[in-house]
Tab-separated table of C-alpha atoms in Angstrom:
chain	number	residue	atom	x	y	z
A	913	MET	CA	-75.446	31.920	6.009
A	914	ILE	CA	-75.409	27.507	8.286
A	915	LEU	CA	-76.324	25.226	5.809
A	916	CYS	CA	-76.803	21.273	5.771
A	917	ALA	CA	-76.833	19.441	2.453
A	918	VAL	CA	-77.191	15.752	1.512
A	919	VAL	CA	-75.097	14.281	-1.025
A	920	VAL	CA	-76.413	11.861	-2.614
A	921	SER	CA	-73.992	9.474	-4.745
A	922	PRO	CA	-75.594	8.976	-8.186
A	923	GLN	CA	-75.533	5.107	-8.084
A	924	TYR	CA	-78.543	5.364	-5.070
A	925	ILE	CA	-80.905	7.377	-8.325
A	926	SER	CA	-82.786	5.909	-9.734
A	927	ALA	CA	-83.702	7.409	-13.629
A	928	SER	CA	-85.709	5.999	-15.884
A	929	GLY	CA	-82.867	5.239	-18.549
A	930	HIS	CA	-80.227	2.842	-17.353
A	931	ASP	CA	-76.181	4.708	-18.313
A	932	ASP	CA	-74.252	3.217	-20.631
A	933	GLY	CA	-74.932	-0.312	-20.512
A	934	GLN	CA	-75.276	-0.829	-16.645
A	935	GLU	CA	-77.892	-1.872	-14.006
A	936	GLU	CA	-79.948	0.557	-12.008
A	937	LYS	CA	-79.902	1.802	-9.072
A	938	LYS	CA	-82.713	2.224	-7.079
A	939	ILE	CA	-82.585	5.062	-3.925
A	940	ASN	CA	-83.022	3.962	-0.185
A	941	PRO	CA	-83.746	6.368	2.443
A	942	LYS	CA	-82.940	4.779	4.761
A	943	GLU	CA	-78.873	3.331	3.718
A	944	ILE	CA	-78.522	7.141	2.986
A	945	ILE	CA	-80.251	8.749	6.039
A	946	PHE	CA	-78.179	6.276	8.547
A	947	GLU	CA	-75.413	7.342	6.300
A	948	HIS	CA	-75.261	10.412	6.996
A	949	LEU	CA	-76.681	11.084	10.711
A	950	SER	CA	-74.064	7.617	12.016
A	951	ASP	CA	-70.304	8.051	12.883
A	952	GLY	CA	-67.899	7.192	10.040
A	953	TYR	CA	-64.556	6.511	9.672
A	954	GLY	CA	-63.858	9.166	7.943
A	955	TRP	CA	-65.096	12.750	7.094
A	956	GLU	CA	-67.126	12.871	3.600
A	957	VAL	CA	-66.459	15.800	1.309
A	958	PRO	CA	-69.864	17.646	-0.467
A	959	PHE	CA	-71.036	16.686	-2.865
A	960	SER	CA	-68.555	13.485	-3.645
A	961	HIS	CA	-70.444	10.328	-2.638
A	962	ASP	CA	-65.964	8.111	-2.596
A	963	LEU	CA	-63.882	11.806	-1.476
A	964	ARG	CA	-63.386	11.501	2.341
A	965	ILE	CA	-61.198	13.169	4.462
A	966	PRO	CA	-59.069	10.098	6.489
A	967	LEU	CA	-58.813	9.897	9.995
A	968	PRO	CA	-56.089	7.794	11.891
A	969	VAL	CA	-57.629	3.970	13.324
A	970	ILE	CA	-56.301	2.635	16.528
A	971	VAL	CA	-56.919	-0.962	16.801
A	972	ARG	CA	-56.141	-3.886	19.267
A	973	GLY	CA	-55.596	-7.249	17.420
A	974	TYR	CA	-56.780	-10.281	18.593
A	975	ASP	CA	-52.720	-11.076	19.085
A	976	GLY	CA	-51.989	-8.348	21.668
A	977	GLN	CA	-50.615	-6.140	18.703
A	978	TRP	CA	-51.342	-2.617	18.079
A	979	HIS	CA	-51.726	-0.888	14.834
A	980	CYS	CA	-52.503	2.813	13.621
A	981	PHE	CA	-52.997	3.659	9.880
A	982	SER	CA	-54.845	5.402	7.929
A	983	SER	CA	-58.854	5.096	7.396
A	984	LYS	CA	-58.144	5.703	3.491
A	985	ARG	CA	-56.673	2.180	3.607
A	986	ILE	CA	-59.938	0.530	4.142
A	987	GLN	CA	-62.065	3.241	2.632
A	988	HIS	CA	-63.419	1.640	-0.776
A	989	GLY	CA	-63.950	-2.055	1.871
A	990	GLU	CA	-60.185	-2.817	1.112
A	991	GLU	CA	-58.043	-4.445	3.634
A	992	TYR	CA	-55.575	-3.462	4.853
A	993	ASP	CA	-52.908	-5.138	7.877
A	994	GLY	CA	-55.804	-7.565	8.294
A	995	PHE	CA	-58.608	-5.178	9.046
A	996	LYS	CA	-61.765	-3.404	7.055
A	997	LEU	CA	-64.711	-2.286	7.418
A	998	GLY	CA	-67.688	-4.359	8.768
A	999	GLY	CA	-69.588	-5.101	5.177
A	1000	LYS	CA	-73.936	-4.927	4.262
A	1001	ASP	CA	-74.209	-8.304	6.030
A	1002	SER	CA	-71.999	-8.468	8.580
A	1003	LYS	CA	-73.428	-7.480	12.626
A	1004	TRP	CA	-70.801	-4.623	12.162
A	1005	HIS	CA	-71.933	-2.539	9.213
A	1006	ASN	CA	-69.211	0.348	8.512
A	1007	LYS	CA	-67.096	-0.738	12.271
A	1008	ILE	CA	-63.380	-2.266	11.434
A	1009	VAL	CA	-63.736	-5.574	11.791
A	1010	GLY	CA	-60.217	-8.232	11.613
A	1011	GLU	CA	-60.927	-12.082	10.884
A	1012	ARG	CA	-59.316	-15.019	13.968
A	1013	PRO	CA	-58.433	-18.664	13.572
A	1014	VAL	CA	-61.270	-20.640	15.369
A	1015	THR	CA	-61.642	-24.512	15.345
A	1016	VAL	CA	-65.224	-25.936	15.053
A	1017	ASP	CA	-66.371	-29.943	14.679
A	1018	GLY	CA	-62.299	-29.939	14.859
A	1019	LYS	CA	-61.812	-27.720	11.755
A	1020	THR	CA	-60.157	-24.389	12.012
A	1021	VAL	CA	-62.251	-21.380	10.066
A	1022	MET	CA	-61.741	-17.940	9.736
A	1023	GLU	CA	-64.092	-15.917	12.074
A	1024	GLU	CA	-64.360	-12.217	12.225
A	1025	TYR	CA	-64.071	-10.314	15.569
A	1026	ARG	CA	-64.759	-7.115	16.991
A	1027	PRO	CA	-60.728	-5.418	17.915
A	1028	TRP	CA	-60.176	-2.723	19.990
A	1029	ASP	CA	-60.697	0.196	18.862
A	1030	LEU	CA	-59.314	3.985	19.903
A	1031	SER	CA	-59.479	5.626	16.389
A	1032	ILE	CA	-60.133	8.702	15.835
A	1033	THR	CA	-63.755	8.883	14.397
A	1034	LYS	CA	-65.359	11.576	12.693
A	1035	ASN	CA	-67.792	12.260	16.042
A	1036	VAL	CA	-64.350	12.393	18.095
A	1037	LEU	CA	-62.435	14.511	15.967
A	1038	ALA	CA	-65.930	16.885	15.759
A	1039	LEU	CA	-65.870	16.023	19.467
A	1040	PHE	CA	-62.292	17.610	20.342
A	1041	ILE	CA	-63.080	20.433	17.882
A	1042	SER	CA	-66.329	22.370	19.876
A	1043	VAL	CA	-63.686	21.547	23.201
A	1044	ILE	CA	-60.943	24.142	21.466
A	1045	ILE	CA	-63.287	26.701	20.096
A	1046	VAL	CA	-65.399	26.577	23.232
A	1047	MET	CA	-62.422	27.117	25.116
A	1048	TRP	CA	-61.242	29.499	22.794
A	1049	MET	CA	-64.788	31.357	22.780
A	1050	ILE	CA	-64.316	31.616	26.888
A	1051	LEU	CA	-60.800	32.428	26.875
A	1052	GLN	CA	-61.662	34.907	24.446
A	1053	VAL	CA	-64.155	36.869	27.151
A	1054	ALA	CA	-61.740	36.504	29.838
A	1055	ARG	CA	-57.991	37.537	28.151
A	1056	TRP	CA	-60.691	40.799	26.803
A	1057	TYR	CA	-61.401	41.670	31.138
A	1058	LYS	CA	-57.263	40.969	32.236
A	1059	LYS	CA	-56.129	43.333	29.241
A	1060	ALA	CA	-59.767	46.217	28.740
A	1061	GLY	CA	-60.709	46.102	33.157
A	1062	TYR	CA	-64.358	46.642	33.525
A	1063	LYS	CA	-64.818	48.514	29.972
A	1064	ALA	CA	-67.288	46.436	27.271
A	1065	PRO	CA	-66.566	44.300	25.184
A	1066	ARG	CA	-67.522	44.216	21.525
A	1067	LYS	CA	-68.422	42.187	18.805
A	1068	PHE	CA	-67.459	38.740	18.738
A	1069	THR	CA	-66.756	38.545	22.612
A	1070	GLY	CA	-69.444	41.154	23.008
A	1071	ALA	CA	-71.836	38.552	21.921
A	1072	VAL	CA	-70.398	36.128	23.949
A	1073	GLU	CA	-70.741	38.258	27.114
A	1074	ALA	CA	-73.751	38.717	26.603
A	1075	LEU	CA	-74.556	35.017	26.611
A	1076	ILE	CA	-72.529	34.396	29.735
A	1077	GLU	CA	-75.003	37.012	31.562
A	1078	PHE	CA	-77.419	35.947	29.669
A	1079	VAL	CA	-77.492	32.287	31.365
A	1080	TYR	CA	-76.101	32.854	34.175
A	1081	GLN	CA	-78.358	35.777	35.403
A	1082	GLY	CA	-81.052	34.942	34.131
A	1083	VAL	CA	-81.404	30.377	35.041
A	1084	ILE	CA	-77.939	29.967	37.361
A	1085	LYS	CA	-78.710	32.784	39.827
A	1086	PRO	CA	-82.369	32.700	41.049
A	1087	THR	CA	-82.546	29.005	40.214
A	1088	LEU	CA	-79.368	28.528	42.795
A	1089	GLY	CA	-79.154	31.573	45.141
A	1090	ALA	CA	-75.812	31.882	46.527
A	1091	LYS	CA	-74.421	28.112	45.813
A	1092	ALA	CA	-74.188	29.941	42.137
A	1093	PRO	CA	-70.876	30.578	41.905
A	1094	LYS	CA	-69.977	26.607	42.683
A	1095	PHE	CA	-72.159	24.810	39.795
A	1096	ALA	CA	-72.258	28.735	37.119
A	1097	PRO	CA	-68.612	27.104	35.475
A	1098	TYR	CA	-69.765	23.762	34.963
A	1099	LEU	CA	-73.344	24.482	33.520
A	1100	LEU	CA	-71.446	27.339	30.916
A	1101	THR	CA	-69.468	24.611	30.004
A	1102	VAL	CA	-72.400	22.647	29.344
A	1103	PHE	CA	-74.336	25.588	27.399
A	1104	PHE	CA	-71.645	26.393	25.644
A	1105	PHE	CA	-70.196	22.673	24.490
A	1106	ILE	CA	-74.033	21.493	23.830
A	1107	LEU	CA	-74.506	24.956	21.577
A	1108	VAL	CA	-71.436	24.703	19.791
A	1109	MET	CA	-72.266	21.592	18.614
A	1110	ASN	CA	-75.787	22.359	17.619
A	1111	LEU	CA	-74.279	24.844	15.202
A	1112	LEU	CA	-71.924	22.824	13.641
A	1113	GLY	CA	-73.069	19.612	13.419
A	1114	LEU	CA	-76.004	22.266	10.923
A	1115	ILE	CA	-72.311	23.590	8.401
A	1116	VAL	CA	-71.957	21.274	5.208
A	1117	ILE	CA	-67.713	21.402	5.432
A	1118	PHE	CA	-65.727	20.537	7.539
A	1119	PRO	CA	-65.347	21.180	10.356
A	1120	GLY	CA	-69.012	21.033	10.643
A	1121	GLY	CA	-70.734	18.029	9.851
A	1122	ALA	CA	-70.826	16.016	12.231
A	1123	ASN	CA	-74.012	15.066	14.218
A	1124	LEU	CA	-72.897	14.848	17.788
A	1125	THR	CA	-75.758	15.686	19.991
A	1126	GLY	CA	-78.402	13.415	17.407
A	1127	ASN	CA	-75.758	10.585	18.600
A	1128	ILE	CA	-77.702	9.547	21.909
A	1129	ALA	CA	-73.822	8.102	23.472
A	1130	VAL	CA	-72.658	11.649	23.277
A	1131	THR	CA	-75.720	12.477	24.886
A	1132	LEU	CA	-76.464	10.129	27.831
A	1133	VAL	CA	-72.945	10.846	28.871
A	1134	LEU	CA	-73.942	14.740	29.674
A	1135	SER	CA	-76.799	13.508	30.875
A	1136	LEU	CA	-74.569	11.328	33.566
A	1137	LEU	CA	-72.505	14.462	34.087
A	1138	THR	CA	-75.331	16.656	34.988
A	1139	PHE	CA	-76.765	13.162	36.770
A	1140	PHE	CA	-72.944	12.866	39.793
A	1141	ILE	CA	-73.101	16.442	40.221
A	1142	VAL	CA	-76.665	16.490	41.235
A	1143	ASN	CA	-76.746	13.503	43.936
A	1144	ILE	CA	-72.964	13.404	45.037
A	1145	PHE	CA	-73.347	17.221	46.132
A	1146	GLY	CA	-77.211	16.812	46.890
A	1147	THR	CA	-77.463	17.729	50.831
A	1148	LYS	CA	-78.074	15.848	54.113
A	1149	HIS	CA	-82.159	16.958	53.010
A	1150	TYR	CA	-82.466	15.774	49.526
A	1151	TRP	CA	-81.306	12.155	50.854
A	1152	LYS	CA	-83.974	12.268	52.826
A	1153	ASP	CA	-87.465	13.043	51.456
A	1154	ILE	CA	-85.952	10.375	48.255
A	1155	PHE	CA	-85.627	7.460	51.295
A	1156	TRP	CA	-88.002	9.242	53.652
A	1157	PRO	CA	-90.623	11.708	52.034
A	1158	ASP	CA	-92.563	13.795	54.181
A	1159	VAL	CA	-95.569	11.337	53.317
A	1160	PRO	CA	-97.953	9.249	55.575
A	1161	LEU	CA	-96.498	6.198	56.852
A	1162	TRP	CA	-98.281	4.188	55.628
A	1163	LEU	CA	-96.931	5.186	51.393
A	1164	LYS	CA	-93.059	4.559	53.284
A	1165	PHE	CA	-93.874	1.167	55.553
A	1166	PRO	CA	-94.344	-1.534	55.476
A	1167	ILE	CA	-94.485	-1.775	51.743
A	1168	PRO	CA	-91.820	1.912	50.754
A	1169	ILE	CA	-94.223	2.531	48.349
A	1170	MET	CA	-92.799	6.955	47.998
A	1171	PRO	CA	-89.254	5.868	48.308
A	1172	ILE	CA	-89.280	3.660	45.137
A	1173	ILE	CA	-90.962	6.002	43.337
A	1174	GLU	CA	-88.611	8.662	44.233
A	1175	ILE	CA	-85.844	6.302	43.562
A	1176	PHE	CA	-86.889	5.791	40.544
A	1177	GLY	CA	-87.147	9.881	40.047
A	1178	VAL	CA	-83.382	9.791	40.213
A	1179	PHE	CA	-82.938	7.524	37.185
A	1180	THR	CA	-85.300	9.496	35.488
A	1181	LYS	CA	-84.010	13.117	35.043
A	1182	PRO	CA	-80.675	12.285	33.342
A	1183	ALA	CA	-82.968	10.078	30.956
A	1184	ALA	CA	-85.647	12.863	30.225
A	1185	LEU	CA	-82.283	14.643	29.465
A	1186	THR	CA	-80.306	12.325	26.801
A	1187	VAL	CA	-83.430	11.628	25.452
A	1188	ARG	CA	-84.887	15.574	25.037
A	1189	LEU	CA	-82.111	16.594	23.334
A	1190	PHE	CA	-81.324	13.663	21.325
A	1191	ALA	CA	-84.780	13.653	20.191
A	1192	ASN	CA	-84.700	17.131	19.057
A	1193	MET	CA	-81.629	17.484	17.207
A	1194	MET	CA	-81.576	13.877	15.838
A	1195	GLY	CA	-85.344	13.950	14.239
A	1196	GLY	CA	-84.308	18.441	12.934
A	1197	HIS	CA	-81.510	16.361	10.618
A	1198	ILE	CA	-83.720	13.402	9.420
A	1199	ILE	CA	-86.352	16.443	8.212
A	1200	VAL	CA	-83.496	18.216	6.214
A	1201	ILE	CA	-82.614	15.355	4.718
A	1202	VAL	CA	-86.168	13.599	3.852
A	1203	LEU	CA	-86.782	16.338	2.241
A	1204	THR	CA	-82.935	16.501	0.229
A	1205	LEU	CA	-84.375	12.905	-1.345
A	1206	LEU	CA	-87.692	13.966	-2.130
A	1207	ILE	CA	-85.817	15.743	-5.026
A	1208	PHE	CA	-84.433	12.282	-6.285
A	1209	ILE	CA	-87.094	9.744	-5.314
A	1210	LEU	CA	-89.524	12.423	-7.411
A	1211	ALA	CA	-87.168	12.363	-10.424
A	1212	VAL	CA	-88.112	9.382	-12.212
A	1213	LEU	CA	-91.756	11.307	-13.013
A	1214	GLY	CA	-90.132	13.103	-14.981
A	1215	PRO	CA	-88.533	16.441	-15.912
A	1216	SER	CA	-92.141	19.138	-13.999
A	1217	VAL	CA	-92.723	16.847	-11.254
A	1218	THR	CA	-88.265	16.813	-10.786
A	1219	ALA	CA	-88.572	20.859	-11.295
A	1220	GLY	CA	-91.595	21.517	-8.335
A	1221	ALA	CA	-89.682	19.120	-6.125
A	1222	THR	CA	-86.890	20.927	-5.294
A	1223	VAL	CA	-88.208	23.755	-5.716
A	1224	VAL	CA	-90.626	22.864	-2.491
A	1225	SER	CA	-87.163	20.794	-1.000
A	1226	VAL	CA	-85.136	24.320	-1.452
A	1227	ILE	CA	-87.503	26.306	0.278
A	1228	PHE	CA	-88.793	24.122	3.082
A	1229	SER	CA	-85.149	23.105	3.796
A	1230	ILE	CA	-83.516	26.550	4.044
A	1231	PHE	CA	-87.262	27.682	6.309
A	1232	MET	CA	-86.845	23.727	8.623
A	1233	LEU	CA	-82.114	25.360	8.714
A	1234	LEU	CA	-83.067	28.322	9.925
A	1235	ILE	CA	-85.271	26.430	12.618
A	1236	ASP	CA	-82.535	24.473	13.802
A	1237	VAL	CA	-80.263	27.280	14.781
A	1238	LEU	CA	-82.836	29.222	16.923
A	1239	VAL	CA	-83.435	24.848	18.177
A	1240	SER	CA	-79.306	24.897	18.718
A	1241	PHE	CA	-79.825	27.385	21.239
A	1242	ILE	CA	-82.639	26.020	22.826
A	1243	GLN	CA	-81.717	23.461	23.097
A	1244	ALA	CA	-78.920	23.892	24.513
A	1245	TYR	CA	-80.221	27.167	27.147
A	1246	VAL	CA	-82.968	24.410	27.926
A	1247	PHE	CA	-80.812	21.412	28.922
A	1248	THR	CA	-78.426	23.721	31.370
A	1249	MET	CA	-81.510	25.200	33.018
A	1250	LEU	CA	-83.144	21.460	33.432
A	1251	SER	CA	-79.421	20.806	34.894
A	1252	THR	CA	-79.703	23.969	36.955
A	1253	LEU	CA	-83.175	23.103	38.347
A	1254	PHE	CA	-82.260	19.727	38.880
A	1255	ILE	CA	-79.165	20.656	40.689
A	1256	SER	CA	-80.934	23.597	42.501
A	1257	LEU	CA	-83.021	20.774	44.433
A	1258	ALA	CA	-80.940	18.425	45.867
A	1259	GLN	CA	-79.247	21.474	47.112
A	1260	GLU	CA	-82.160	22.102	49.368
A	1261	GLU	CA	-82.576	22.677	53.312
A	1262	GLY	CA	-84.146	21.356	56.110
A	1263	HIS	CA	-86.242	23.941	58.117
A	1264	LYS	CA	-83.923	23.293	60.547
A	1265	GLU	CA	-80.575	23.806	58.477
A	1266	LYS	CA	-82.108	27.121	57.024
A	1267	GLU	CA	-83.142	28.896	60.709
A	1268	HIS	CA	-79.414	28.121	61.723
A	1269	GLU	CA	-78.094	29.286	59.080
A	1270	HIS	CA	-80.720	32.352	59.047
A	1271	ALA	CA	-79.364	32.601	62.921
A	1272	GLU	CA	-75.661	32.713	62.074
A	1273	GLU	CA	-76.091	35.604	59.459
A	1274	LEU	CA	-78.152	37.914	62.406
A	1275	LYS	CA	-74.751	36.769	64.457
A	1276	THR	CA	-72.439	37.824	62.353
A	1277	GLU	CA	-73.945	41.269	61.763
A	1278	ASN	CA	-74.855	42.062	65.517
A	1279	LYS	CA	-71.113	40.949	65.327
């Protein structure tokens, strides 16, 4: 069963008393939510706030030298080789920063700067893991048919093959028709890639836990891929409808009202893909985290309230996680369906081209 957990350190919990004379610290929901949803230079270990799986840090300093070291050396605010994580007061909070000398009013002072950063962060490693899983899933089906011919696969391979058939026969082929084989490899890859990233984000332990599709940079790149395919492979009729659509002349000249709207629509399509996937997956994660935080927020009201809040929060969290599993599939399906639709609209031919193609088909049949 896929689970998602929020690990709250004792340093955030506000209790009714003090622990060994230490100063009581109140819980900060905003800080915890962003900490669990943002990228990082280490992979969190469940049920521990301090332990993290270290990842390689690769940065280029202001002197042009490349530095490579383990993120373990800078996990707790330590400085290593002139680099550290930006503090709460830094404009690069939780990002690797360095210091360089600058001259201000004739005096040399140390200024914080952001180096070139090619580190393998949690999100980067999660992307690699997702790619490997998708390749393994698809190649598993290919190996089966190479080995067993047309014999139907079973178990996990059969489930993957059923998903491929479902997406191809239900979405890609009916929408793209004869051009389906040309674009199916990309569209199927996008579907499985998004599905795997969504499901991995719901797993609490490594290799899960990375909020990839809740990162707008990831969804933006996927949307840009669809954008480039739509516009690079668009037909002449597609571009004609953008710059000279079939509308009354006064809507096109002298003020190009409709062409401006059509050009604006070219860019709103990838924007809609980006925000739709990002918002839905981010929202699901935030709801689960907030439900879990309610246990600690209401802890100050006493044991009975805490017990009741725990039961309610756990029940609703499990319910939301089950919904998120369904949403993971739906969002992958919707992204693929919309990408297919946008590509199909860019493959439309004019009436003359369709008549020419039909005539060519008749000539071929008569021969």
